[in-house]
Short mmCIF file of C-alpha atoms in Angstrom, two decimals:
data_model
loop_
_atom_site.label_atom_id
_atom_site.label_comp_id
_atom_site.label_asym_id
_atom_site.label_seq_id
_atom_site.Cartn_x
_atom_site.Cartn_y
_atom_site.Cartn_z
CA MET A 1 2.14 -8.49 59.94
CA ASN A 2 -1.24 -6.92 60.64
CA ALA A 3 -4.44 -8.72 61.60
CA LEU A 4 -7.97 -7.32 61.57
CA ILE A 5 -10.66 -9.03 63.65
CA VAL A 6 -14.15 -7.87 62.70
CA PHE A 7 -16.34 -8.65 65.71
CA ALA A 8 -20.11 -8.82 65.31
CA HIS A 9 -21.93 -9.65 68.54
CA PRO A 10 -24.08 -7.28 70.62
CA GLU A 11 -23.05 -8.76 73.99
CA PRO A 12 -19.56 -7.80 75.22
CA ARG A 13 -19.52 -10.79 77.62
CA SER A 14 -20.51 -13.34 74.98
CA PHE A 15 -18.49 -16.39 74.04
CA ASN A 16 -17.86 -14.71 70.69
CA ALA A 17 -16.14 -11.95 72.67
CA ALA A 18 -14.02 -14.57 74.43
CA MET A 19 -13.03 -15.96 71.03
CA ARG A 20 -12.19 -12.45 69.83
CA ASP A 21 -9.98 -11.89 72.86
CA GLU A 22 -8.28 -15.28 72.46
CA ALA A 23 -7.51 -14.49 68.84
CA ALA A 24 -6.16 -11.04 69.67
CA ARG A 25 -3.87 -12.44 72.39
CA THR A 26 -2.63 -15.39 70.39
CA LEU A 27 -1.97 -13.43 67.22
CA ALA A 28 -0.13 -10.74 69.19
CA GLU A 29 2.06 -13.48 70.65
CA GLN A 30 2.74 -14.61 67.08
CA GLY A 31 4.02 -11.14 66.24
CA TYR A 32 0.91 -9.64 64.66
CA SER A 33 -0.25 -6.11 65.20
CA VAL A 34 -3.95 -6.69 65.93
CA THR A 35 -6.84 -4.31 65.27
CA VAL A 36 -10.39 -5.12 66.36
CA SER A 37 -13.42 -3.61 64.66
CA ASP A 38 -16.18 -4.01 67.25
CA LEU A 39 -19.13 -3.21 65.03
CA TYR A 40 -21.78 -2.89 67.74
CA ALA A 41 -19.61 -0.97 70.20
CA GLU A 42 -18.42 1.41 67.49
CA GLY A 43 -21.96 2.02 66.25
CA PHE A 44 -21.32 0.83 62.72
CA GLU A 45 -24.30 1.53 60.46
CA ALA A 46 -25.62 -1.75 59.06
CA ALA A 47 -27.81 -0.39 56.27
CA ALA A 48 -26.28 0.81 53.02
CA GLY A 49 -27.84 3.98 51.69
CA PRO A 50 -27.35 7.47 50.25
CA GLY A 51 -25.37 8.58 53.30
CA ASP A 52 -22.57 6.16 52.45
CA VAL A 53 -20.95 8.69 50.10
CA LEU A 54 -19.97 12.28 50.82
CA GLU A 55 -21.22 13.57 47.48
CA ARG A 56 -23.84 11.93 45.32
CA ALA A 57 -22.98 11.17 41.71
CA ASN A 58 -26.69 11.08 40.89
CA PRO A 59 -28.88 13.01 43.37
CA GLU A 60 -32.03 11.95 41.53
CA ARG A 61 -31.75 8.18 41.90
CA PHE A 62 -29.68 6.12 44.32
CA ASP A 63 -27.72 3.22 42.83
CA LEU A 64 -25.38 1.71 45.43
CA GLY A 65 -22.85 0.25 43.00
CA ALA A 66 -22.70 3.38 40.86
CA GLU A 67 -22.28 5.64 43.89
CA GLN A 68 -19.59 3.41 45.39
CA LEU A 69 -17.68 3.41 42.11
CA ALA A 70 -17.92 7.18 41.74
CA ALA A 71 -16.60 7.66 45.28
CA ALA A 72 -13.82 5.08 44.95
CA GLU A 73 -11.14 7.25 43.36
CA THR A 74 -10.93 9.63 46.33
CA LEU A 75 -12.45 7.27 48.95
CA ALA A 76 -15.15 9.85 49.54
CA TYR A 77 -17.18 7.63 51.85
CA ALA A 78 -18.88 8.16 55.19
CA PRO A 79 -16.40 8.18 58.10
CA ASP A 80 -17.31 4.71 59.39
CA ILE A 81 -16.82 3.20 55.92
CA ARG A 82 -13.53 5.01 55.32
CA ARG A 83 -12.23 3.88 58.73
CA GLU A 84 -13.04 0.25 57.95
CA ILE A 85 -11.61 0.41 54.43
CA ASP A 86 -8.34 1.70 55.87
CA ARG A 87 -8.28 -1.10 58.44
CA LEU A 88 -9.10 -3.72 55.81
CA PHE A 89 -6.35 -2.66 53.42
CA ALA A 90 -3.79 -2.53 56.24
CA ALA A 91 -4.51 -6.13 57.24
CA ASP A 92 -2.55 -9.16 56.08
CA LEU A 93 -5.02 -11.43 57.88
CA LEU A 94 -8.77 -10.86 58.22
CA ILE A 95 -10.88 -12.78 60.75
CA LEU A 96 -14.65 -12.40 60.81
CA GLN A 97 -15.92 -13.35 64.29
CA PHE A 98 -19.67 -13.84 64.60
CA PRO A 99 -22.53 -16.05 65.75
CA MET A 100 -24.19 -17.94 62.91
CA TRP A 101 -27.75 -16.62 62.81
CA TRP A 102 -30.18 -18.08 60.28
CA PHE A 103 -27.38 -19.79 58.33
CA SER A 104 -25.56 -16.50 57.88
CA VAL A 105 -23.96 -13.53 59.61
CA PRO A 106 -25.69 -10.94 61.82
CA ALA A 107 -27.15 -8.02 59.88
CA ILE A 108 -24.47 -5.64 61.13
CA LEU A 109 -21.73 -7.82 59.61
CA LYS A 110 -23.64 -8.18 56.35
CA GLY A 111 -23.86 -4.39 56.33
CA TRP A 112 -20.11 -4.17 56.91
CA ILE A 113 -19.58 -6.32 53.83
CA ASP A 114 -22.10 -4.36 51.75
CA ARG A 115 -20.63 -0.99 52.65
CA VAL A 116 -16.89 -1.67 53.11
CA PHE A 117 -16.35 -4.11 50.24
CA ALA A 118 -17.33 -1.27 47.95
CA PHE A 119 -17.45 -1.58 44.18
CA GLY A 120 -14.33 0.05 42.80
CA VAL A 121 -12.47 -0.46 46.08
CA ALA A 122 -12.65 -4.15 47.05
CA TYR A 123 -13.48 -5.41 43.56
CA ASP A 124 -14.44 -4.37 40.07
CA PHE A 125 -15.07 -6.18 36.82
CA GLY A 126 -11.37 -6.63 36.09
CA ARG A 127 -10.26 -7.50 39.62
CA THR A 128 -11.91 -10.62 41.00
CA TRP A 129 -10.95 -14.13 42.11
CA ASP A 130 -7.29 -14.91 41.32
CA ARG A 131 -6.94 -11.37 39.94
CA GLY A 132 -8.64 -9.89 42.99
CA VAL A 133 -7.73 -6.80 44.95
CA PHE A 134 -6.70 -8.73 48.08
CA ARG A 135 -4.35 -11.25 46.49
CA GLY A 136 -1.64 -12.23 48.96
CA LYS A 137 -3.88 -11.60 51.97
CA ARG A 138 -5.62 -14.30 54.01
CA ALA A 139 -9.09 -14.45 55.52
CA MET A 140 -10.89 -16.80 57.89
CA LEU A 141 -14.37 -17.18 59.35
CA SER A 142 -14.62 -17.89 63.08
CA PHE A 143 -18.13 -18.42 64.37
CA THR A 144 -20.39 -20.07 66.90
CA THR A 145 -23.46 -22.20 66.36
CA GLY A 146 -26.35 -23.38 68.46
CA ALA A 147 -26.39 -26.77 66.74
CA PRO A 148 -23.90 -29.65 66.95
CA ALA A 149 -21.55 -30.50 64.10
CA ASN A 150 -23.48 -33.51 62.81
CA VAL A 151 -26.40 -31.23 61.87
CA PHE A 152 -24.12 -29.65 59.24
CA GLU A 153 -22.67 -32.87 57.81
CA PRO A 154 -23.28 -33.51 54.08
CA ASP A 155 -26.31 -35.63 55.00
CA GLY A 156 -27.25 -33.57 58.06
CA ARG A 157 -30.56 -31.83 58.60
CA SER A 158 -29.14 -28.35 57.92
CA GLY A 159 -27.05 -29.42 54.94
CA ASP A 160 -23.35 -29.44 54.22
CA LEU A 161 -21.50 -26.65 56.03
CA GLU A 162 -19.26 -26.17 52.98
CA ARG A 163 -22.29 -25.15 50.94
CA VAL A 164 -23.79 -23.06 53.72
CA LEU A 165 -20.57 -21.02 53.86
CA TRP A 166 -20.09 -20.67 50.11
CA PRO A 167 -21.71 -17.19 49.89
CA LEU A 168 -19.06 -15.92 52.33
CA HIS A 169 -16.12 -18.08 51.31
CA GLY A 170 -16.65 -17.83 47.58
CA GLY A 171 -19.06 -14.98 47.00
CA VAL A 172 -17.20 -12.44 49.16
CA LEU A 173 -13.70 -13.42 50.27
CA ALA A 174 -12.34 -15.48 47.37
CA LEU A 175 -14.11 -13.29 44.82
CA CYS A 176 -12.18 -10.32 46.20
CA GLY A 177 -8.88 -12.20 45.98
CA PHE A 178 -8.33 -13.42 49.54
CA SER A 179 -6.68 -16.75 50.22
CA VAL A 180 -9.43 -18.28 52.33
CA LEU A 181 -8.48 -20.50 55.26
CA ARG A 182 -10.63 -23.25 56.72
CA PRO A 183 -13.23 -21.82 59.09
CA PHE A 184 -13.09 -22.31 62.83
CA THR A 185 -16.44 -23.43 64.21
CA ALA A 186 -17.43 -23.44 67.87
CA TRP A 187 -20.26 -25.95 67.82
CA ALA A 188 -23.35 -25.92 70.06
CA VAL A 189 -21.88 -23.29 72.36
CA PRO A 190 -24.95 -22.84 74.61
CA TRP A 191 -25.06 -26.57 75.40
CA ILE A 192 -21.48 -27.65 76.07
CA GLY A 193 -20.90 -26.11 79.51
CA ASP A 194 -17.97 -24.14 80.88
CA GLN A 195 -15.50 -26.99 80.43
CA GLY A 196 -16.58 -27.50 76.85
CA ARG A 197 -16.22 -23.81 76.08
CA ALA A 198 -12.76 -23.76 77.69
CA GLU A 199 -11.77 -26.65 75.43
CA VAL A 200 -13.04 -24.75 72.39
CA LEU A 201 -10.87 -21.75 73.29
CA ALA A 202 -7.85 -24.02 73.73
CA ARG A 203 -8.53 -25.61 70.34
CA TYR A 204 -8.89 -22.17 68.77
CA ARG A 205 -5.60 -21.06 70.29
CA ARG A 206 -3.80 -24.08 68.83
CA ARG A 207 -5.36 -23.41 65.44
CA LEU A 208 -4.26 -19.76 65.45
CA GLN A 209 -0.73 -20.75 66.40
CA SER A 210 -0.44 -22.83 63.22
CA LEU A 211 -2.19 -20.52 60.73
CA ASP A 212 1.01 -19.67 58.90
CA GLU A 213 1.47 -23.35 58.04
CA GLU A 214 -1.99 -23.81 56.50
CA GLU A 215 -2.86 -24.19 52.86
CA PRO A 216 -5.87 -22.14 51.74
CA LEU A 217 -9.07 -23.62 50.41
CA PHE A 218 -9.32 -24.33 46.70
CA PHE A 219 -11.20 -22.01 44.35
CA HIS A 220 -11.24 -22.16 40.59
CA ARG A 221 -9.15 -19.65 38.67
CA LEU A 222 -10.79 -17.42 36.12
CA ALA A 223 -8.92 -19.36 33.44
CA ASP A 224 -10.90 -22.48 34.40
CA PHE A 225 -14.02 -20.91 32.89
CA GLY A 226 -14.96 -20.38 29.27
CA GLU A 227 -16.45 -17.34 27.61
CA ASP A 228 -19.87 -18.53 28.75
CA HIS A 229 -18.66 -18.20 32.39
CA ARG A 230 -19.03 -21.96 32.93
CA LEU A 231 -16.27 -24.44 33.73
CA ARG A 232 -14.45 -25.59 30.64
CA PRO A 233 -15.25 -29.22 29.72
CA ASP A 234 -11.71 -30.31 30.60
CA VAL A 235 -11.89 -28.86 34.14
CA GLU A 236 -13.33 -30.97 36.93
CA PRO A 237 -15.47 -29.10 39.50
CA GLY A 238 -13.43 -28.66 42.66
CA THR A 239 -15.50 -26.51 45.02
CA PRO A 240 -18.73 -27.00 46.99
CA ALA A 241 -20.55 -24.69 44.56
CA GLN A 242 -19.67 -25.99 41.11
CA HIS A 243 -20.95 -29.36 39.93
CA ARG A 244 -22.20 -31.03 36.79
CA GLY A 245 -25.59 -32.55 36.30
CA PRO A 246 -29.13 -31.29 36.85
CA ARG A 247 -30.16 -29.07 39.72
CA LYS A 248 -32.42 -30.65 42.28
CA HIS A 249 -34.56 -27.68 43.29
CA LEU A 250 -34.60 -25.04 40.55
#
């Protein structure tokens, strides 16, 4: 079994780095062959652009999706993209390790998603969700926050964590076919002291030791939706993103 840890923090002595190292050790003890993509240390380019492909399909006008699709057949991508695509496809387990910044991932990790989850490689119109490219593979978010857990409760000031994570859980990982595991959250890391951080690492270790026993999160199958791309009337919404009734803000 192969595991890929994509690490997105600029400080090599950060607590995120300690979590990365704990995951690498624990998974290796579980029999995994572990690869770490250290995006900052390896100088991964965050911004998608014309240099992502070795030969432009349309030199006159840059269209990221069209260029990714044209390059997909021969994987004619820039070296950093090709390296990460190879690592991604070799992995049975993907862990994204990052600090939550502004309710999302650092820009370098967003760039990794934009450039590596290329159209025609990680997904296309016929290969999404339960028909996705990465069916049979698992993925998990592991991240730190500056805020305590109650801030992200359903009635918390920052809103329900399930909904905050939907763009990553649903819009990236599940859409591409991954079985998505519950996230691991290290809450309020700057404020819990050395003992608190040691306890977080111990909790993370225990979690990693039991990953193979976990059931993935639920996502609707494509068959749950009608031709209008909405849930069929006989299907009850089962994710943080789908619901019935009026919107509250739009």
